[in-house]
Tab-separated table of C-alpha atoms and ligand atoms in Angstrom:
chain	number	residue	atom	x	y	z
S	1	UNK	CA	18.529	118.279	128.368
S	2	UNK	CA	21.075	117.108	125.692
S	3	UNK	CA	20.958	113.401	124.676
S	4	UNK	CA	23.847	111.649	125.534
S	5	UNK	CA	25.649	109.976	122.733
S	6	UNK	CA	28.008	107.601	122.131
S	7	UNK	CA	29.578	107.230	118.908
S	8	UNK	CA	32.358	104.065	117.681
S	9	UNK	CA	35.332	104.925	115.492
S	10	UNK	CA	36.512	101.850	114.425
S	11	UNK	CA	39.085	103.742	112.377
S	12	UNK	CA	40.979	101.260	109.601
S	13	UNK	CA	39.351	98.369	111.377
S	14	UNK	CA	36.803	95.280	109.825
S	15	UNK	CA	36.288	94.262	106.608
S	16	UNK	CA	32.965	94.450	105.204
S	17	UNK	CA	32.304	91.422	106.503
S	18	UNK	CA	33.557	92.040	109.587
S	19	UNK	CA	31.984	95.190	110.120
S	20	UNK	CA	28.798	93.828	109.140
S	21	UNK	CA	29.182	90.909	111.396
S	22	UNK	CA	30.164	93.430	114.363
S	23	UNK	CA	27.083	95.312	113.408
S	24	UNK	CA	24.682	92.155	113.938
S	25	UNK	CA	26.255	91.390	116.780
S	26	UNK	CA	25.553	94.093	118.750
S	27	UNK	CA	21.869	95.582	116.995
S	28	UNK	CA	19.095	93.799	119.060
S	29	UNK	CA	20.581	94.977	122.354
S	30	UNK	CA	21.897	98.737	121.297
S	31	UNK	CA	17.799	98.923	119.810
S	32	UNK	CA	16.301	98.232	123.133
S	33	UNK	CA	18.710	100.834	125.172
S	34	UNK	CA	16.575	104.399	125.054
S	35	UNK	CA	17.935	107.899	126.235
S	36	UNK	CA	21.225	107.785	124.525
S	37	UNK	CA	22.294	107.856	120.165
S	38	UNK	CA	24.369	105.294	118.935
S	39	UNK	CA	26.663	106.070	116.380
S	40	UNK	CA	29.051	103.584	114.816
S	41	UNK	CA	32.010	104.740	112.061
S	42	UNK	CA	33.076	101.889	110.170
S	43	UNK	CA	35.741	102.342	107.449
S	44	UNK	CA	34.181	103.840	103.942
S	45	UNK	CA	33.796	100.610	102.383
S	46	UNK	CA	31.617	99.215	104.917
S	47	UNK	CA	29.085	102.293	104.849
S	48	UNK	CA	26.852	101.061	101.986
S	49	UNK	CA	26.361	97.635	104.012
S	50	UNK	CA	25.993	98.779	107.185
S	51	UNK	CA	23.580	101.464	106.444
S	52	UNK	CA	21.200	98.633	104.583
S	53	UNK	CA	21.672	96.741	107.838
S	54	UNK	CA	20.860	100.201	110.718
S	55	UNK	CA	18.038	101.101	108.311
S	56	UNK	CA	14.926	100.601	110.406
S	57	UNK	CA	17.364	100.320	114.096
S	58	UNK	CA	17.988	103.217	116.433
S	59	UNK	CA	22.095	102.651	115.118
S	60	UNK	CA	23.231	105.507	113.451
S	61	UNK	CA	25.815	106.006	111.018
S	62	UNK	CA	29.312	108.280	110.781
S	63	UNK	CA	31.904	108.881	108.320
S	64	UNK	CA	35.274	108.998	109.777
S	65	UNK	CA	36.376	111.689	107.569
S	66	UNK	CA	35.510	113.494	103.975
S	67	UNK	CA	36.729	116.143	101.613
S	68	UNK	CA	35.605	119.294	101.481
S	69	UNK	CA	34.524	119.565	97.821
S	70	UNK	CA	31.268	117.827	96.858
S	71	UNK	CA	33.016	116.494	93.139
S	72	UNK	CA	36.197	117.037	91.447
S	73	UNK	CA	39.621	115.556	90.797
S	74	UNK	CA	40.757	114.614	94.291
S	75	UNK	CA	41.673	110.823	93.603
S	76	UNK	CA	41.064	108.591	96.522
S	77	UNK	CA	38.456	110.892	98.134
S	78	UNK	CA	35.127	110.911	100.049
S	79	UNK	CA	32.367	113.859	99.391
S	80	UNK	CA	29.857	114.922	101.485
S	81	UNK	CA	27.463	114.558	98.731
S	82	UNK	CA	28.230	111.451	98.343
S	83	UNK	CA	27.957	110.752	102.456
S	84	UNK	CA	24.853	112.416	102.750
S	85	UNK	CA	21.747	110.603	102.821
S	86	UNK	CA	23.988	107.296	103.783
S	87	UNK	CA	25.404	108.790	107.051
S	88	UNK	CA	24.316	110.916	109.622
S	89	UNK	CA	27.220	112.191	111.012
S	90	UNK	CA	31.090	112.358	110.358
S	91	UNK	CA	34.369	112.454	112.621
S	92	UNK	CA	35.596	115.469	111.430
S	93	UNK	CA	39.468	116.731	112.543
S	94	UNK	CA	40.774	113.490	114.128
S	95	UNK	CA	44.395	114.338	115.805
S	96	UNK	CA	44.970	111.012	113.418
S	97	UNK	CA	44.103	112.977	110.614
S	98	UNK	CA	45.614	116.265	111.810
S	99	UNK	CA	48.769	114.137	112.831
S	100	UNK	CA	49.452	111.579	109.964
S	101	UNK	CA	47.591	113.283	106.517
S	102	UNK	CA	48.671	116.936	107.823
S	103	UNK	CA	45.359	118.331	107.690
S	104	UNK	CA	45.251	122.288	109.459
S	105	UNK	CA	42.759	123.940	110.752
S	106	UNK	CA	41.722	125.444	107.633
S	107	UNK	CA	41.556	122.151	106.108
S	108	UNK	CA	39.306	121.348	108.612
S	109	UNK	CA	37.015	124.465	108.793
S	110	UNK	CA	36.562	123.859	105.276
S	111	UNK	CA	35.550	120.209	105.749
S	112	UNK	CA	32.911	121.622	109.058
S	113	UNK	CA	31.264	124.180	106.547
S	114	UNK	CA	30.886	121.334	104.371
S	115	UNK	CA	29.314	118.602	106.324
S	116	UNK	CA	26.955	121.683	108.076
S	117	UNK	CA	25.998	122.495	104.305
S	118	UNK	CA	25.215	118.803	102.998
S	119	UNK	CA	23.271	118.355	106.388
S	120	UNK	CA	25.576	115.692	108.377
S	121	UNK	CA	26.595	116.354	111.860
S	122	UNK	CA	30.105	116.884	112.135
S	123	UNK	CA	31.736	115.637	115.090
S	124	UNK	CA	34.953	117.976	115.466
S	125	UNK	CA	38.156	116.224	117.678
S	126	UNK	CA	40.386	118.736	119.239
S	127	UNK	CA	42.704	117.906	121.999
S	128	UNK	CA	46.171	119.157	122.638
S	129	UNK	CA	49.119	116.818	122.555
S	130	UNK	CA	51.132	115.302	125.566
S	131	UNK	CA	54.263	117.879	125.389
S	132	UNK	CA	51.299	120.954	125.105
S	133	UNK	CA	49.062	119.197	128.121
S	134	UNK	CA	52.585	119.171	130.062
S	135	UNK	CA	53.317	123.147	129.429
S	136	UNK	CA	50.025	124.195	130.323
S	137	UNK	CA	49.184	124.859	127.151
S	138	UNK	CA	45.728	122.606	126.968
S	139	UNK	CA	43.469	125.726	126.895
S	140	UNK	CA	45.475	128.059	124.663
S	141	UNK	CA	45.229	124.662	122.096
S	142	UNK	CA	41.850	123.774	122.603
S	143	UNK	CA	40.682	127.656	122.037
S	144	UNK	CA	42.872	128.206	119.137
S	145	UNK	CA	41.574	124.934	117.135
S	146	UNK	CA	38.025	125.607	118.091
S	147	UNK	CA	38.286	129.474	117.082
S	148	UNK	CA	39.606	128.156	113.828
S	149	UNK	CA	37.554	125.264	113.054
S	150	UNK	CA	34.556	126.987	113.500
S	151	UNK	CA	35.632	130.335	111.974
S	152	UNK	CA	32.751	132.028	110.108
S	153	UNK	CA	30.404	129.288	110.630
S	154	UNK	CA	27.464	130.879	111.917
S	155	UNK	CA	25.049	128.279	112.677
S	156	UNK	CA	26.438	125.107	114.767
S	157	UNK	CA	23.130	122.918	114.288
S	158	UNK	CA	23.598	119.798	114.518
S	159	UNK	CA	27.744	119.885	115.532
S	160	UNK	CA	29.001	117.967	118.199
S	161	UNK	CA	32.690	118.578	119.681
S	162	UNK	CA	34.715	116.114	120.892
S	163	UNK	CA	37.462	116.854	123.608
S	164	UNK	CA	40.389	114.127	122.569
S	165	UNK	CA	43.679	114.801	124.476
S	166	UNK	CA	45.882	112.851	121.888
S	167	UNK	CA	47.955	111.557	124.746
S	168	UNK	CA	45.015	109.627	125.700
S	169	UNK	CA	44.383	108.033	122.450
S	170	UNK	CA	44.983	104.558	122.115
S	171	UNK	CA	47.602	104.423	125.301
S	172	UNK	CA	45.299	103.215	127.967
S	173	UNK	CA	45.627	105.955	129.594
S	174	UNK	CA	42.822	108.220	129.962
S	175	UNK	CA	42.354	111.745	131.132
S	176	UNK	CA	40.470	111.542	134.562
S	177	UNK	CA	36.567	112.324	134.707
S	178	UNK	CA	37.594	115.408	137.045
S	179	UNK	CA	40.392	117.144	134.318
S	180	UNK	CA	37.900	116.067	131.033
S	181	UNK	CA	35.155	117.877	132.617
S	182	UNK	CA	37.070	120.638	133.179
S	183	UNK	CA	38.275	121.075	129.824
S	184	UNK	CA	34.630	120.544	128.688
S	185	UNK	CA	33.024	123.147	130.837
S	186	UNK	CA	36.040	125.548	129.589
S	187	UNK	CA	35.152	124.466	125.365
S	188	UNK	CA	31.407	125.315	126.395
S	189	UNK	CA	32.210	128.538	127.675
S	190	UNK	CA	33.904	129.096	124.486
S	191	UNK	CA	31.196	128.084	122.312
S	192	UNK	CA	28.671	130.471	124.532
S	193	UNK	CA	30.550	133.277	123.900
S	194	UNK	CA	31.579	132.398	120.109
S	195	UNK	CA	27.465	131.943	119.716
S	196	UNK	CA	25.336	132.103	122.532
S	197	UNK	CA	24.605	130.731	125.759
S	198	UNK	CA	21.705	129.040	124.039
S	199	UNK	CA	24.124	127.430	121.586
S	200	UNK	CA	26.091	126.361	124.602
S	201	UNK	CA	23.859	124.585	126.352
S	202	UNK	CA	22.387	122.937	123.684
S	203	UNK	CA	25.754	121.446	122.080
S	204	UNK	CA	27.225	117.766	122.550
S	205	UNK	CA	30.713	117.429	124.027
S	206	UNK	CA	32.178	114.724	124.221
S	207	UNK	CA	35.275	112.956	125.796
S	208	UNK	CA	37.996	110.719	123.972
S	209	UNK	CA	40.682	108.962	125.015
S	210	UNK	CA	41.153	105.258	126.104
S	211	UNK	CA	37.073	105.068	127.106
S	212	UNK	CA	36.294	101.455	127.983
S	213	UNK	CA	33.347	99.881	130.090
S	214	UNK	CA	35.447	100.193	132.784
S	215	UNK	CA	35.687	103.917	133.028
S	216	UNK	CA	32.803	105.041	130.915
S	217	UNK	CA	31.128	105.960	134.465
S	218	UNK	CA	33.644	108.507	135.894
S	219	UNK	CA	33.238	110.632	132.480
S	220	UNK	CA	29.454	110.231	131.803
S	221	UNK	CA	28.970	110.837	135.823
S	222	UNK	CA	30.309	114.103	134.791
S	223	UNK	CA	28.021	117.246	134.185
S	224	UNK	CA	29.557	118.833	131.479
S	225	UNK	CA	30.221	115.686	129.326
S	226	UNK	CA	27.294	114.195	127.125
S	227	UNK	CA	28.818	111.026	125.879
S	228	UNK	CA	32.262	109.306	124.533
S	229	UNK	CA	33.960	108.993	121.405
S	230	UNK	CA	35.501	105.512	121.841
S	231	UNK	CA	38.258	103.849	119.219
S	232	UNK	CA	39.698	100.743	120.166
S	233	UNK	CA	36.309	99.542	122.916
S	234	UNK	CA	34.121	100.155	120.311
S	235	UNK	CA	35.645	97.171	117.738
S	236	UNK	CA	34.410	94.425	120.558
S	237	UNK	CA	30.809	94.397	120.644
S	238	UNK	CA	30.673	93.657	124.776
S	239	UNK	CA	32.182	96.732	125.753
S	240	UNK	CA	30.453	98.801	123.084
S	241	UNK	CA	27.157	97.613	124.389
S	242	UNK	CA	28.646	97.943	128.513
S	243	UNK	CA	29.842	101.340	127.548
S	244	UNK	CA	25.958	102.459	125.993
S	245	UNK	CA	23.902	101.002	128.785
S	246	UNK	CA	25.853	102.595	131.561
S	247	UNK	CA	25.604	106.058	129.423
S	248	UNK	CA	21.829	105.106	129.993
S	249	UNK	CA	21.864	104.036	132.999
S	250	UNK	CA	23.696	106.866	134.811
S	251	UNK	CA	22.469	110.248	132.525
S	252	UNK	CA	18.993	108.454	132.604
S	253	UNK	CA	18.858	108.577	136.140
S	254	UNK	CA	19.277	111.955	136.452
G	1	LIG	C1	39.525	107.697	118.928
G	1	LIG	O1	39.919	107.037	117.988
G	1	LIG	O2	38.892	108.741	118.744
G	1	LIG	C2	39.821	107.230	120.294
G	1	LIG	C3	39.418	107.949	121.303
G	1	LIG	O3	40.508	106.038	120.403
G	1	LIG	P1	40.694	105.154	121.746
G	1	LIG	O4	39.344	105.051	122.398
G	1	LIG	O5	41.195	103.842	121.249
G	1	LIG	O6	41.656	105.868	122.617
């Protein structure tokens, strides 16, 4: 059985008072839901605070992106020596990133080795674009940025995928539970035969894409899908909270 997860990226969102006020908002009630991991990914700044705040919670704690290198002169950057031990996880390949700070596929395979080596869980986006989804193209996409993100990586312990069709990012308009799971079952046949079967079954995919509480139960209804990444839900603590007690709710009564 995988544990279904549901992780926040709250992107260039909240202040650090904001993001530590969104935190308390929503801690009591996220501790007492069981059977699913909670991740939120505040901006940088707000790590340090919110990570005092999740200490002894069930919250966990991403990064939304990092560099590669764990020192050096890359002004303006995040290491993943300097993530580790603060966060658990980090969004790694965002089509934001890929889209508006040109980061490739070896950028990104880079940044995957990384994260594996300083022992955070990467959470990898791929997702093909709205003029590839309408060619046909989705699979051929999805296989090539998952061959090359995960190229020579030989362990994937701890990584967790997440299937983002950037069409359905921030539009309202999200892939339906049918077509994500599709996708899904296609990336985990992918991953069995990159690894193993094993592998396969054990790994975390998620869906992204417009998630809200009011369609959070047509994707986690799904088989193939263990969770959501969620952007703009996850910045108002009612729907972040719907959105992880029907993940509970519906894979906990399975
Ligand atoms: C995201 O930022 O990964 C995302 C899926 O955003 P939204 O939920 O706002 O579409």
């Amino acid at each position: 059985m995988r544990l279904p997860l549901i992780a926040g990226n709250w992107k260039m969102h909240t202040t650090v008072t904001e993001a530590v006020a969104l935190v308390k908002s929503m801690q009591e009630r996220l501790d007492e839901i069981n059977g699913v991991e909670k991740v939120v990914c505040p901006p940088f700044i707000s790590l340090t605070a919110v990570a005092e705040l999740v200490k002894d919670s069930s919250i966990e704690l991403g990064a939304q992106n990092m560099h590669s290198e764990d020192k050096g002169a890359y002004t303006g950057e995040v290491s993943p020596l300097m993530l580790s031990g603060l966060c658990q996880f980090v969004i790694l390949g965002h089509s934001e990133r890929r889209e508006h700070f040109g980061e490739s596929d070896v950028m990104i395979n880079k940044k995957v080795q990384a994260a594996l080596k300083a022992g955070l869980k990467p959470i990898l986006c791929v997702g093909e674009r709205l003029e590839e989804n309408e060619a046909g193209m989705t699979i051929e996409v999805i296989s090539r940025q998952i061959q090359a993100d995960l190229q020579g990586i030989t362990s994937a312990g701890g990584l967790v995928i997440a299937y983002e069709p950037v069409w359905a990012i921030g539009t309202g308009r999200a892939a339906s539970g049918e077509q994500a799971n599709d996708t899904i079952g296609i990336i985990r046949k992918l991953i069995a035969e990159i690894y193993s079967d094993e592998v396969a079954q054990e790994l975390r995919i998620l869906y992204g894409g417009s998630v809200s509480s009011a369609n959070i139960a047509e994707f986690i209804s799904q088989p193939e899908i263990d969770g959501a990444l969620v952007g703009g839900a996850s910045l108002r603590a009612e729907e972040f909270l719907s959105i992880v007690e029907q993940t509970a709710r519906i894979k906990g009564s399975r």
